[in-house]
């Protein structure tokens, strides 16, 4: 999303926010809806966009996708009425889905921290759905008992209830953190001066724009479903969270 976006991103400040008031800045059947304030996560870093609803004038507009362009465009469900420009709306995020995605995203950061700490492997890719996700690692050899060891270490870190914090640093400050260099070398385009950091205290620090739970206990029990060999030095770990 360009620096010229007119939408104030509420979810970056408070990932627990589910309802808020906003004003419609643009409303177009092709482009979508732009609000002055929005808590819809637009997608990124493997985390899919939020779903939710805009309530106004006794009707509702279901939001089924978010598109990033020069602005943050909320995509309405087919056939739903569009609020005219200037309308005051009540925005609401679909809580079950978002909360599951926050737990999943934090769980994948925890997995990344555990696998780097215990096996020295770096993440090369990720993807997630609510309560399930996968990380790809640069890992040549998988030792015997790897799957069980990773699962056990993940659940020990969940039980340890480490705090998870999001904050902003300058590019210079961010790159002074060794973990940032390990996880973000390809993720930070040259023009970005402020870096948002997600920090699982004592375990994992990443440059990340996603929404996260406040501590590792909120992730819940983790299961390692599968460790797949996807080619030389390329292992994919699939995890699921307890519902
Ligand atoms: Zn992330």
CSV table of C-alpha atoms and ligand atoms in Angstrom, one decimal:
chain,number,residue,atom,x,y,z
A,1,UNK,CA,0.0,0.0,0.0
A,2,UNK,CA,1.4,3.4,-1.0
A,3,UNK,CA,2.2,6.1,1.5
A,4,UNK,CA,-0.7,8.1,0.0
A,5,UNK,CA,-3.4,5.9,1.4
A,6,UNK,CA,-6.1,7.9,3.1
A,7,UNK,CA,-7.2,5.1,5.5
A,8,UNK,CA,-6.0,5.2,9.1
A,9,UNK,CA,-5.1,1.6,9.9
A,10,UNK,CA,-6.7,0.8,13.3
A,11,UNK,CA,-5.7,-2.9,13.4
A,12,UNK,CA,-2.0,-2.0,13.4
A,13,UNK,CA,-2.5,-0.2,16.7
A,14,UNK,CA,-5.1,-2.4,18.4
A,15,UNK,CA,-5.4,-6.0,17.0
A,16,UNK,CA,-8.3,-6.6,19.5
A,17,UNK,CA,-10.5,-4.0,17.9
A,18,UNK,CA,-13.6,-5.5,16.2
A,19,UNK,CA,-16.0,-2.5,15.8
A,20,UNK,CA,-15.5,1.2,15.0
A,21,UNK,CA,-17.1,4.2,13.4
A,22,UNK,CA,-15.9,5.6,10.1
A,23,UNK,CA,-16.8,7.8,7.2
A,24,UNK,CA,-17.0,6.7,3.5
A,25,UNK,CA,-14.4,8.5,1.4
A,26,UNK,CA,-15.0,6.6,-1.9
A,27,UNK,CA,-17.7,4.2,-3.0
A,28,UNK,CA,-17.4,2.6,-6.4
A,29,UNK,CA,-19.0,-0.6,-7.7
A,30,UNK,CA,-15.7,-1.4,-9.6
A,31,UNK,CA,-13.0,-0.2,-7.2
A,32,UNK,CA,-14.7,-0.8,-3.8
A,33,UNK,CA,-15.1,1.3,-0.7
A,34,UNK,CA,-12.5,3.5,1.0
A,35,UNK,CA,-13.0,4.5,4.6
A,36,UNK,CA,-11.2,7.2,6.7
A,37,UNK,CA,-10.6,4.6,9.4
A,38,UNK,CA,-10.5,0.8,9.0
A,39,UNK,CA,-9.6,-2.2,11.1
A,40,UNK,CA,-9.9,-4.6,8.1
A,41,UNK,CA,-6.5,-6.3,7.8
A,42,UNK,CA,-5.8,-6.1,4.0
A,43,UNK,CA,-3.8,-9.3,3.8
A,44,UNK,CA,0.0,-9.8,3.7
A,45,UNK,CA,2.8,-11.8,5.2
A,46,UNK,CA,0.8,-14.9,4.5
A,47,UNK,CA,-2.3,-13.7,6.5
A,48,UNK,CA,-5.4,-13.4,4.4
A,49,UNK,CA,-7.7,-10.3,4.5
A,50,UNK,CA,-10.4,-9.9,7.0
A,51,UNK,CA,-14.1,-10.4,6.4
A,52,UNK,CA,-16.8,-8.3,8.0
A,53,UNK,CA,-19.6,-5.8,7.5
A,54,UNK,CA,-20.4,-2.1,7.3
A,55,UNK,CA,-23.7,-1.1,8.9
A,56,UNK,CA,-25.4,2.1,7.8
A,57,UNK,CA,-28.9,3.5,7.4
A,58,UNK,CA,-30.5,0.3,8.5
A,59,UNK,CA,-28.8,-1.8,5.9
A,60,UNK,CA,-25.5,-3.8,5.8
A,61,UNK,CA,-22.7,-4.1,3.2
A,62,UNK,CA,-20.8,-7.4,3.6
A,63,UNK,CA,-17.1,-7.1,3.1
A,64,UNK,CA,-15.6,-10.2,1.5
A,65,UNK,CA,-12.1,-9.0,0.5
A,66,UNK,CA,-9.7,-6.1,0.8
A,67,UNK,CA,-7.6,-4.8,-2.1
A,68,UNK,CA,-4.4,-2.7,-1.7
A,69,UNK,CA,-3.8,0.0,-4.3
A,70,UNK,CA,-3.1,3.6,-3.8
A,71,UNK,CA,-5.8,3.3,-1.2
A,72,UNK,CA,-7.2,0.5,0.9
A,73,UNK,CA,-10.3,-0.8,-1.0
A,74,UNK,CA,-12.9,-2.8,0.8
A,75,UNK,CA,-14.6,-5.2,-1.6
A,76,UNK,CA,-18.4,-5.6,-1.0
A,77,UNK,CA,-20.3,-8.9,-1.6
A,78,UNK,CA,-22.0,-9.1,-5.0
A,79,UNK,CA,-25.3,-7.3,-5.0
A,80,UNK,CA,-25.0,-5.7,-1.5
A,81,UNK,CA,-25.8,-1.9,-1.4
A,82,UNK,CA,-22.9,0.6,-1.4
A,83,UNK,CA,-22.9,3.4,1.2
A,84,UNK,CA,-22.6,6.8,-0.6
A,85,UNK,CA,-19.6,9.0,-0.1
A,86,UNK,CA,-19.9,10.9,3.2
A,87,UNK,CA,-22.0,8.2,4.9
A,88,UNK,CA,-21.2,7.4,8.6
A,89,UNK,CA,-20.8,3.7,8.9
A,90,UNK,CA,-20.2,1.2,11.7
A,91,UNK,CA,-17.5,-1.2,10.7
A,92,UNK,CA,-17.3,-4.7,12.2
A,93,UNK,CA,-14.8,-7.5,11.7
A,94,UNK,CA,-15.9,-11.1,11.6
A,95,UNK,CA,-14.4,-12.1,15.0
A,96,UNK,CA,-14.1,-15.9,14.8
A,97,UNK,CA,-12.2,-15.7,11.6
A,98,UNK,CA,-9.9,-12.9,12.6
A,99,UNK,CA,-9.2,-14.3,16.1
A,100,UNK,CA,-8.3,-17.7,14.5
A,101,UNK,CA,-6.0,-16.0,12.0
A,102,UNK,CA,-4.3,-14.0,14.8
A,103,UNK,CA,-3.6,-17.2,16.7
A,104,UNK,CA,-2.4,-19.0,13.6
A,105,UNK,CA,-0.1,-16.1,12.5
A,106,UNK,CA,1.4,-15.9,16.0
A,107,UNK,CA,1.7,-19.7,16.0
A,108,UNK,CA,3.7,-19.6,12.8
A,109,UNK,CA,6.1,-17.0,14.2
A,110,UNK,CA,6.5,-19.2,17.3
A,111,UNK,CA,7.3,-22.2,15.0
A,112,UNK,CA,9.8,-20.0,13.1
A,113,UNK,CA,11.5,-19.1,16.4
A,114,UNK,CA,11.6,-22.7,17.6
A,115,UNK,CA,13.0,-24.2,14.4
A,116,UNK,CA,15.7,-21.5,14.1
A,117,UNK,CA,16.7,-21.8,17.7
A,118,UNK,CA,16.8,-25.7,17.8
A,119,UNK,CA,17.8,-26.5,14.2
A,120,UNK,CA,19.2,-23.3,12.7
A,121,UNK,CA,16.8,-23.3,9.8
A,122,UNK,CA,15.6,-20.1,8.1
A,123,UNK,CA,12.0,-19.5,6.8
A,124,UNK,CA,11.7,-19.2,3.0
A,125,UNK,CA,7.9,-19.1,2.7
A,126,UNK,CA,4.6,-19.2,4.5
A,127,UNK,CA,0.8,-19.4,4.1
A,128,UNK,CA,-2.1,-19.7,6.4
A,129,UNK,CA,-5.9,-20.3,6.8
A,130,UNK,CA,-7.8,-19.9,10.0
A,131,UNK,CA,-6.3,-22.5,12.5
A,132,UNK,CA,-3.9,-24.1,10.0
A,133,UNK,CA,-0.8,-23.0,8.2
A,134,UNK,CA,2.6,-23.9,6.9
A,135,UNK,CA,6.2,-22.6,6.9
A,136,UNK,CA,8.9,-23.5,4.4
A,137,UNK,CA,12.4,-23.9,5.8
A,138,UNK,CA,15.9,-24.0,4.4
A,139,UNK,CA,16.9,-27.3,6.1
A,140,UNK,CA,19.1,-29.9,4.6
A,141,UNK,CA,18.7,-32.8,7.0
A,142,UNK,CA,15.8,-33.7,9.1
A,143,UNK,CA,17.0,-35.6,12.2
A,144,UNK,CA,15.1,-38.6,13.6
A,145,UNK,CA,12.2,-37.5,15.8
A,146,UNK,CA,12.2,-34.0,14.2
A,147,UNK,CA,8.4,-33.7,13.9
A,148,UNK,CA,7.8,-34.7,17.5
A,149,UNK,CA,10.6,-32.5,18.8
A,150,UNK,CA,9.3,-29.5,17.0
A,151,UNK,CA,5.7,-30.1,18.3
A,152,UNK,CA,6.9,-30.6,21.8
A,153,UNK,CA,9.1,-27.4,21.7
A,154,UNK,CA,6.2,-25.4,20.2
A,155,UNK,CA,3.8,-26.4,23.0
A,156,UNK,CA,6.5,-25.7,25.6
A,157,UNK,CA,6.7,-22.1,24.3
A,158,UNK,CA,2.9,-21.8,24.3
A,159,UNK,CA,2.8,-22.9,27.9
A,160,UNK,CA,5.6,-20.5,28.8
A,161,UNK,CA,3.2,-17.7,27.9
A,162,UNK,CA,5.7,-15.3,26.4
A,163,UNK,CA,4.5,-11.8,25.7
A,164,UNK,CA,3.9,-10.8,22.0
A,165,UNK,CA,4.4,-7.1,21.2
A,166,UNK,CA,4.1,-5.1,18.0
A,167,UNK,CA,6.0,-1.8,17.7
A,168,UNK,CA,7.6,0.5,15.2
A,169,UNK,CA,11.3,1.1,14.7
A,170,UNK,CA,13.3,3.1,12.2
A,171,UNK,CA,14.9,1.1,9.5
A,172,UNK,CA,18.3,1.7,11.1
A,173,UNK,CA,17.1,0.5,14.5
A,174,UNK,CA,15.4,-2.5,13.0
A,175,UNK,CA,18.4,-3.7,11.1
A,176,UNK,CA,20.5,-3.5,14.3
A,177,UNK,CA,18.5,-6.5,15.5
A,178,UNK,CA,20.2,-9.7,14.3
A,179,UNK,CA,16.9,-11.6,14.0
A,180,UNK,CA,15.5,-8.9,11.7
A,181,UNK,CA,18.4,-9.5,9.3
A,182,UNK,CA,17.8,-13.2,9.4
A,183,UNK,CA,14.0,-12.9,8.7
A,184,UNK,CA,13.6,-9.8,6.7
A,185,UNK,CA,16.4,-9.4,4.2
A,186,UNK,CA,14.1,-9.8,1.2
A,187,UNK,CA,11.0,-8.3,2.8
A,188,UNK,CA,11.9,-4.6,3.2
A,189,UNK,CA,12.0,-2.5,0.0
A,190,UNK,CA,14.5,0.3,-0.1
A,191,UNK,CA,11.9,3.1,0.4
A,192,UNK,CA,10.5,1.8,3.7
A,193,UNK,CA,11.8,3.9,6.6
A,194,UNK,CA,9.6,2.8,9.5
A,195,UNK,CA,9.5,-0.9,10.2
A,196,UNK,CA,6.8,-2.6,12.2
A,197,UNK,CA,8.2,-5.3,14.5
A,198,UNK,CA,6.4,-8.3,16.0
A,199,UNK,CA,8.4,-9.5,19.0
A,200,UNK,CA,7.7,-12.9,20.8
A,201,UNK,CA,9.8,-12.0,23.8
A,202,UNK,CA,12.9,-14.0,24.0
A,203,UNK,CA,12.1,-16.2,21.1
A,204,UNK,CA,11.4,-14.5,17.7
A,205,UNK,CA,11.6,-11.0,16.3
A,206,UNK,CA,10.3,-10.2,12.8
A,207,UNK,CA,9.4,-7.3,10.6
A,208,UNK,CA,5.7,-7.9,10.1
A,209,UNK,CA,2.5,-6.1,9.4
A,210,UNK,CA,0.1,-8.8,10.6
A,211,UNK,CA,-2.3,-9.0,13.6
A,212,UNK,CA,-1.2,-11.1,16.5
A,213,UNK,CA,-2.4,-12.4,19.9
A,214,UNK,CA,-0.9,-10.8,23.0
A,215,UNK,CA,0.9,-13.8,24.4
A,216,UNK,CA,1.9,-17.3,23.3
A,217,UNK,CA,-0.7,-19.0,25.6
A,218,UNK,CA,-3.4,-17.4,23.5
A,219,UNK,CA,-2.2,-19.4,20.5
A,220,UNK,CA,-3.4,-22.6,22.1
A,221,UNK,CA,-2.1,-26.1,21.6
A,222,UNK,CA,-0.2,-26.7,18.4
A,223,UNK,CA,0.0,-29.9,16.3
A,224,UNK,CA,2.7,-30.6,13.7
A,225,UNK,CA,0.6,-32.4,11.0
A,226,UNK,CA,3.4,-33.1,8.5
A,227,UNK,CA,7.0,-32.5,7.6
A,228,UNK,CA,7.3,-32.6,3.8
A,229,UNK,CA,10.4,-32.9,1.7
A,230,UNK,CA,9.9,-30.5,-1.2
A,231,UNK,CA,13.4,-30.9,-2.7
A,232,UNK,CA,17.0,-30.3,-1.8
A,233,UNK,CA,17.3,-28.3,1.4
A,234,UNK,CA,13.6,-27.5,1.3
A,235,UNK,CA,11.2,-28.7,4.1
A,236,UNK,CA,7.6,-27.7,4.6
A,237,UNK,CA,6.1,-28.0,8.1
A,238,UNK,CA,2.3,-28.0,8.3
A,239,UNK,CA,0.7,-27.1,11.7
A,240,UNK,CA,-2.8,-27.0,13.1
A,241,UNK,CA,-4.2,-25.2,16.2
A,242,UNK,CA,-6.7,-26.7,18.6
A,243,UNK,CA,-10.2,-25.3,17.8
B,1,LIG,ZN1,4.2,-12.8,10.1
